[in-house]
Amino acid sequence: MRILKKILKWLLIIIIITNIIFLVTGNTHIYKTLANTVFKGRMGPSIDEYKIFPYYTIKAGTPIEWPNASNYNTAKINDSTRNASAELGTVAYMVIKNDSVLYEEYWDGKGAASVTNSFSMAKTFVSILTGIAISEGKIKNVEEPVSDFLPEFKEGMGAKLTVKHLLTMSTGINFDEGYINPFAYPAKAYYGKDISKLSLSYKVTEEPGKVFKYLSGNTELLGMVVEKATGKTLAEYASEKLWKPIGARHDAYWSIDHENGMEKAYCCFNSNARDFAKLGDLYMHKGELNGVQIV
């Protein structure tokens, strides 16, 4: 009994000390991280947990419906594709051909209007919005210094940082891109409550434009640039310049770090398969849909 009491005592002490360390070091994000990963039996975030975060709504306008192909859903998914989809946990599968839906299938209780997280596909949305902002003259060009929008980069090698470097993941910023480490940038940005402060706490430590490194923080900074350049939240700008023009059927949701805060630009644009497919269609038509050059 004494041994058990000692064990419990030391366990309690360890828990208290650990919590003090989290509080003192500003790592309180760890509570939400553990609550929504390990304590739910997984090592990473879920595709449909956008409701656990505050979010901005990307308003849809007049929908442009996808037509079904004449042979809609008559084909079958081959076994290798079906097995791979099951292994990967795929919940939506769509094939678009000649601007029509050739095939679609959903699993795990999902359907055509089910909202899921696009994760890093959100980076593509931010790059498109950057292109639109450039076409409107709100950003001069890709060579414009980031410091024109974020004065934190006016000094040292930060002064060499351009919008192009953010777009091409060649910033030389010391972001730590670790997906298992709960103290690395992705976890802090995803579960934390001040993504702008977090992103600006990292520094340009290598010459920009020299080395490609896939770093989520680069896109977060790019989102901050677009927001400063346009004077609108990413969600507002996306609704006006992208989501409505492409004829999205449903409103989408962009997760933010806290109420009235900043979008998690690198990861968290939440929508459905049919509306996401319109992004691919936009690329297929080189940025033009229905005779309108969107980007």
Short mmCIF file of C-alpha atoms in Angstrom, two decimals:
data_model
loop_
_atom_site.label_atom_id
_atom_site.label_comp_id
_atom_site.label_asym_id
_atom_site.label_seq_id
_atom_site.Cartn_x
_atom_site.Cartn_y
_atom_site.Cartn_z
CA MET A 1 0.00 0.00 0.00
CA ARG A 2 2.87 2.39 0.87
CA ILE A 3 4.53 1.68 -2.48
CA LEU A 4 1.27 2.40 -4.29
CA LYS A 5 0.85 5.69 -2.40
CA LYS A 6 4.41 6.70 -3.30
CA ILE A 7 3.80 5.89 -6.95
CA LEU A 8 0.58 7.94 -6.97
CA LYS A 9 2.30 10.78 -5.14
CA TRP A 10 5.15 10.97 -7.65
CA LEU A 11 2.73 10.59 -10.54
CA LEU A 12 0.75 13.55 -9.22
CA ILE A 13 3.95 15.57 -8.81
CA ILE A 14 5.01 14.77 -12.38
CA ILE A 15 1.59 15.79 -13.71
CA ILE A 16 1.70 19.09 -11.80
CA ILE A 17 5.25 19.87 -12.93
CA THR A 18 4.42 18.97 -16.52
CA ASN A 19 1.40 21.27 -16.50
CA ILE A 20 3.46 24.11 -15.02
CA ILE A 21 6.02 23.65 -17.81
CA PHE A 22 3.27 23.75 -20.45
CA LEU A 23 1.89 26.96 -18.95
CA VAL A 24 5.24 28.69 -18.48
CA THR A 25 6.47 27.82 -21.99
CA GLY A 26 3.18 28.79 -23.63
CA ASN A 27 2.52 25.26 -24.90
CA THR A 28 -1.09 25.08 -23.73
CA HIS A 29 -2.03 23.86 -27.21
CA ILE A 30 -0.89 20.44 -26.03
CA TYR A 31 -4.15 19.94 -24.10
CA LYS A 32 -6.31 20.28 -27.21
CA THR A 33 -3.77 18.27 -29.21
CA LEU A 34 -3.96 15.29 -26.87
CA ALA A 35 -7.72 15.58 -26.36
CA ASN A 36 -8.35 15.33 -30.10
CA THR A 37 -5.69 12.81 -31.09
CA VAL A 38 -4.22 10.37 -28.58
CA PHE A 39 -7.26 10.42 -26.29
CA LYS A 40 -9.43 9.61 -29.31
CA GLY A 41 -7.21 6.75 -30.38
CA ARG A 42 -5.36 8.38 -33.27
CA MET A 43 -2.03 10.10 -33.89
CA GLY A 44 -3.30 12.97 -36.02
CA PRO A 45 -6.33 15.18 -36.71
CA SER A 46 -9.60 13.99 -38.21
CA ILE A 47 -10.94 15.09 -41.60
CA ASP A 48 -14.27 16.20 -40.15
CA GLU A 49 -13.42 17.93 -36.87
CA TYR A 50 -13.77 21.51 -38.13
CA LYS A 51 -16.57 22.05 -35.62
CA ILE A 52 -14.12 21.90 -32.71
CA PHE A 53 -12.61 25.18 -33.95
CA PRO A 54 -14.14 28.59 -34.59
CA TYR A 55 -14.34 29.32 -38.31
CA TYR A 56 -15.22 31.91 -40.94
CA THR A 57 -17.84 31.02 -43.51
CA ILE A 58 -16.88 31.24 -47.19
CA LYS A 59 -20.23 32.17 -48.65
CA ALA A 60 -21.39 30.49 -51.84
CA GLY A 61 -23.40 32.38 -54.44
CA THR A 62 -25.53 31.12 -57.31
CA PRO A 63 -24.54 27.46 -57.75
CA ILE A 64 -23.41 26.06 -61.06
CA GLU A 65 -24.43 22.43 -60.86
CA TRP A 66 -22.25 19.62 -62.12
CA PRO A 67 -23.97 17.76 -64.97
CA ASN A 68 -23.81 13.98 -64.86
CA ALA A 69 -22.24 12.23 -67.83
CA SER A 70 -24.52 10.12 -70.01
CA ASN A 71 -22.82 7.01 -68.61
CA TYR A 72 -22.77 8.31 -65.03
CA ASN A 73 -21.77 5.66 -62.47
CA THR A 74 -21.91 2.80 -64.98
CA ALA A 75 -18.20 2.07 -64.67
CA LYS A 76 -16.73 0.21 -61.72
CA ILE A 77 -13.70 0.98 -59.55
CA ASN A 78 -11.08 -1.70 -60.07
CA ASP A 79 -10.05 -3.80 -57.10
CA SER A 80 -6.62 -2.22 -56.64
CA THR A 81 -8.10 1.29 -56.49
CA ARG A 82 -10.87 0.19 -54.16
CA ASN A 83 -8.41 -1.58 -51.85
CA ALA A 84 -6.11 1.45 -51.83
CA SER A 85 -9.06 3.72 -51.04
CA ALA A 86 -10.08 1.51 -48.14
CA GLU A 87 -6.53 1.42 -46.79
CA LEU A 88 -6.22 5.20 -47.01
CA GLY A 89 -9.60 5.82 -45.42
CA THR A 90 -11.04 7.51 -48.49
CA VAL A 91 -14.57 8.85 -47.93
CA ALA A 92 -15.26 10.47 -51.32
CA TYR A 93 -14.19 9.42 -54.81
CA MET A 94 -15.06 11.45 -57.91
CA VAL A 95 -14.08 11.28 -61.55
CA ILE A 96 -14.77 14.33 -63.72
CA LYS A 97 -14.50 13.97 -67.50
CA ASN A 98 -15.40 16.61 -70.09
CA ASP A 99 -16.80 18.85 -67.34
CA SER A 100 -19.28 16.17 -66.22
CA VAL A 101 -19.39 13.74 -63.32
CA LEU A 102 -18.47 10.34 -64.70
CA TYR A 103 -18.35 8.51 -61.38
CA GLU A 104 -18.74 9.21 -57.68
CA GLU A 105 -18.91 7.07 -54.57
CA TYR A 106 -18.91 7.82 -50.85
CA TRP A 107 -18.08 5.79 -47.77
CA ASP A 108 -18.23 5.98 -43.98
CA GLY A 109 -21.60 7.69 -43.94
CA LYS A 110 -20.45 10.58 -46.12
CA GLY A 111 -22.33 12.02 -49.09
CA ALA A 112 -22.13 14.67 -51.80
CA ALA A 113 -22.66 17.52 -49.31
CA SER A 114 -20.52 16.18 -46.45
CA VAL A 115 -17.99 18.69 -45.13
CA THR A 116 -14.40 17.53 -44.65
CA ASN A 117 -11.04 19.21 -44.25
CA SER A 118 -8.91 19.74 -47.35
CA PHE A 119 -5.77 19.89 -45.18
CA SER A 120 -2.83 20.96 -47.38
CA MET A 121 -5.01 21.51 -50.42
CA ALA A 122 -5.83 24.77 -48.62
CA LYS A 123 -2.36 25.93 -49.68
CA THR A 124 -3.60 25.87 -53.27
CA PHE A 125 -6.51 28.14 -52.37
CA VAL A 126 -4.09 30.64 -50.83
CA SER A 127 -1.85 30.60 -53.91
CA ILE A 128 -4.88 31.23 -56.14
CA LEU A 129 -5.96 34.14 -53.96
CA THR A 130 -2.41 35.50 -54.20
CA GLY A 131 -2.64 35.39 -58.00
CA ILE A 132 -5.97 37.20 -57.92
CA ALA A 133 -4.57 39.86 -55.58
CA ILE A 134 -1.67 40.39 -58.01
CA SER A 135 -4.06 40.70 -60.97
CA GLU A 136 -5.98 43.36 -59.03
CA GLY A 137 -2.80 45.28 -58.23
CA LYS A 138 -3.14 44.73 -54.49
CA ILE A 139 0.19 42.91 -54.61
CA LYS A 140 2.59 44.42 -57.16
CA ASN A 141 4.07 41.13 -58.37
CA VAL A 142 5.69 37.99 -57.00
CA GLU A 143 8.94 39.87 -56.45
CA GLU A 144 7.38 42.29 -53.97
CA PRO A 145 9.11 42.12 -50.58
CA VAL A 146 7.14 40.40 -47.83
CA SER A 147 8.19 43.27 -45.57
CA ASP A 148 5.85 45.58 -47.51
CA PHE A 149 3.06 43.74 -45.71
CA LEU A 150 4.78 42.20 -42.69
CA PRO A 151 7.30 44.68 -41.25
CA GLU A 152 8.75 41.96 -39.02
CA PHE A 153 10.83 40.94 -42.06
CA LYS A 154 12.46 44.32 -42.72
CA GLU A 155 15.78 43.40 -41.10
CA GLY A 156 18.59 40.99 -41.98
CA MET A 157 17.91 38.18 -44.45
CA GLY A 158 14.20 38.76 -43.90
CA ALA A 159 14.53 41.87 -46.06
CA LYS A 160 15.34 39.58 -49.01
CA LEU A 161 12.14 37.58 -48.57
CA THR A 162 9.61 37.98 -51.40
CA VAL A 163 6.11 36.77 -52.15
CA LYS A 164 7.64 34.35 -54.66
CA HIS A 165 9.69 32.71 -51.93
CA LEU A 166 6.52 32.05 -49.93
CA LEU A 167 4.78 30.64 -53.01
CA THR A 168 7.69 28.38 -53.93
CA MET A 169 8.54 27.20 -50.41
CA SER A 170 12.05 28.60 -50.62
CA THR A 171 12.01 31.10 -47.76
CA GLY A 172 14.88 29.86 -45.64
CA ILE A 173 12.67 30.31 -42.56
CA ASN A 174 13.39 27.90 -39.71
CA PHE A 175 9.89 26.41 -39.44
CA ASP A 176 9.94 22.88 -38.00
CA GLU A 177 7.65 20.70 -40.11
CA GLY A 178 7.11 17.69 -37.84
CA TYR A 179 3.76 15.89 -37.92
CA ILE A 180 4.26 13.56 -34.97
CA ASN A 181 6.04 16.01 -32.67
CA PRO A 182 3.30 17.82 -30.67
CA PHE A 183 5.67 20.76 -30.10
CA ALA A 184 6.49 21.37 -33.76
CA TYR A 185 4.91 24.12 -35.87
CA PRO A 186 2.01 22.10 -37.38
CA ALA A 187 0.59 21.06 -34.00
CA LYS A 188 1.06 24.51 -32.47
CA ALA A 189 -0.57 26.16 -35.48
CA TYR A 190 -3.42 23.67 -35.72
CA TYR A 191 -4.38 23.46 -32.05
CA GLY A 192 -3.01 26.79 -30.80
CA LYS A 193 -4.79 30.13 -30.42
CA ASP A 194 -2.47 32.73 -31.97
CA ILE A 195 -1.22 31.55 -35.35
CA SER A 196 0.00 34.98 -36.45
CA LYS A 197 2.23 35.44 -33.40
CA LEU A 198 3.47 31.86 -33.76
CA SER A 199 4.30 32.24 -37.47
CA LEU A 200 6.10 35.52 -36.97
CA SER A 201 8.23 34.05 -34.18
CA TYR A 202 10.27 32.06 -36.72
CA LYS A 203 13.17 33.71 -38.54
CA VAL A 204 14.84 33.66 -41.95
CA THR A 205 18.03 31.76 -41.15
CA GLU A 206 19.07 30.75 -44.68
CA GLU A 207 19.32 32.68 -47.93
CA PRO A 208 15.82 32.91 -49.47
CA GLY A 209 15.38 31.40 -52.93
CA LYS A 210 18.14 28.82 -52.63
CA VAL A 211 16.56 25.67 -51.20
CA PHE A 212 13.05 24.20 -51.46
CA LYS A 213 11.60 23.05 -48.14
CA TYR A 214 7.95 22.15 -47.74
CA LEU A 215 6.94 24.20 -44.70
CA SER A 216 3.36 24.95 -43.73
CA GLY A 217 4.36 28.21 -42.07
CA ASN A 218 5.28 29.63 -45.48
CA THR A 219 1.67 29.44 -46.61
CA GLU A 220 0.43 30.85 -43.31
CA LEU A 221 2.63 33.91 -43.86
CA LEU A 222 1.37 34.11 -47.45
CA GLY A 223 -2.20 34.15 -46.13
CA MET A 224 -1.25 37.01 -43.82
CA VAL A 225 0.23 38.88 -46.80
CA VAL A 226 -2.98 38.43 -48.82
CA GLU A 227 -5.05 39.62 -45.87
CA LYS A 228 -2.91 42.74 -45.42
CA ALA A 229 -2.89 43.44 -49.17
CA THR A 230 -6.66 43.14 -49.64
CA GLY A 231 -7.89 44.45 -46.31
CA LYS A 232 -10.18 41.42 -46.06
CA THR A 233 -10.08 38.10 -44.30
CA LEU A 234 -9.06 35.19 -46.51
CA ALA A 235 -12.60 33.83 -46.17
CA GLU A 236 -14.17 37.09 -47.37
CA TYR A 237 -11.77 37.40 -50.27
CA ALA A 238 -12.17 33.72 -51.20
CA SER A 239 -15.95 34.02 -51.20
CA GLU A 240 -15.95 37.13 -53.39
CA LYS A 241 -13.18 36.22 -55.82
CA LEU A 242 -13.24 32.43 -55.97
CA TRP A 243 -16.04 30.49 -54.28
CA LYS A 244 -18.91 32.46 -55.79
CA PRO A 245 -17.36 32.81 -59.28
CA ILE A 246 -16.71 29.05 -59.60
CA GLY A 247 -20.35 28.35 -58.71
CA ALA A 248 -19.77 26.38 -55.51
CA ARG A 249 -23.00 24.73 -54.34
CA HIS A 250 -22.43 25.02 -50.59
CA ASP A 251 -20.85 27.44 -48.15
CA ALA A 252 -17.38 26.38 -47.04
CA TYR A 253 -15.69 26.93 -43.69
CA TRP A 254 -12.17 28.13 -42.95
CA SER A 255 -10.96 27.22 -39.47
CA ILE A 256 -9.46 30.09 -37.46
CA ASP A 257 -7.20 30.17 -34.42
CA HIS A 258 -9.66 32.02 -32.15
CA GLU A 259 -12.88 33.99 -32.40
CA ASN A 260 -12.45 36.80 -34.98
CA GLY A 261 -8.90 35.56 -35.48
CA MET A 262 -6.75 34.43 -38.42
CA GLU A 263 -7.46 31.59 -40.83
CA LYS A 264 -5.31 28.50 -40.63
CA ALA A 265 -4.29 29.22 -44.19
CA TYR A 266 -2.02 26.22 -44.60
CA CYS A 267 -4.49 23.50 -43.77
CA CYS A 268 -8.09 24.10 -42.94
CA PHE A 269 -10.45 24.94 -45.79
CA ASN A 270 -13.48 22.70 -45.21
CA SER A 271 -15.93 21.79 -47.96
CA ASN A 272 -17.33 18.85 -49.96
CA ALA A 273 -16.09 16.72 -52.85
CA ARG A 274 -18.30 18.23 -55.56
CA ASP A 275 -17.30 21.79 -54.73
CA PHE A 276 -13.64 20.86 -54.28
CA ALA A 277 -13.76 19.32 -57.76
CA LYS A 278 -14.52 22.77 -59.17
CA LEU A 279 -11.01 23.78 -58.18
CA GLY A 280 -9.62 21.04 -60.42
CA ASP A 281 -11.94 22.17 -63.18
CA LEU A 282 -10.58 25.70 -62.80
CA TYR A 283 -7.06 24.40 -63.38
CA MET A 284 -8.20 22.32 -66.35
CA HIS A 285 -9.47 25.52 -67.96
CA LYS A 286 -6.35 27.53 -67.09
CA GLY A 287 -8.12 29.71 -64.57
CA GLU A 288 -11.19 30.37 -66.69
CA LEU A 289 -14.73 29.13 -66.10
CA ASN A 290 -17.81 29.94 -68.14
CA GLY A 291 -15.95 32.57 -70.12
CA VAL A 292 -14.72 34.40 -67.03
CA GLN A 293 -11.00 34.56 -66.22
CA ILE A 294 -10.99 34.04 -62.46
CA VAL A 295 -7.25 33.83 -62.03
#
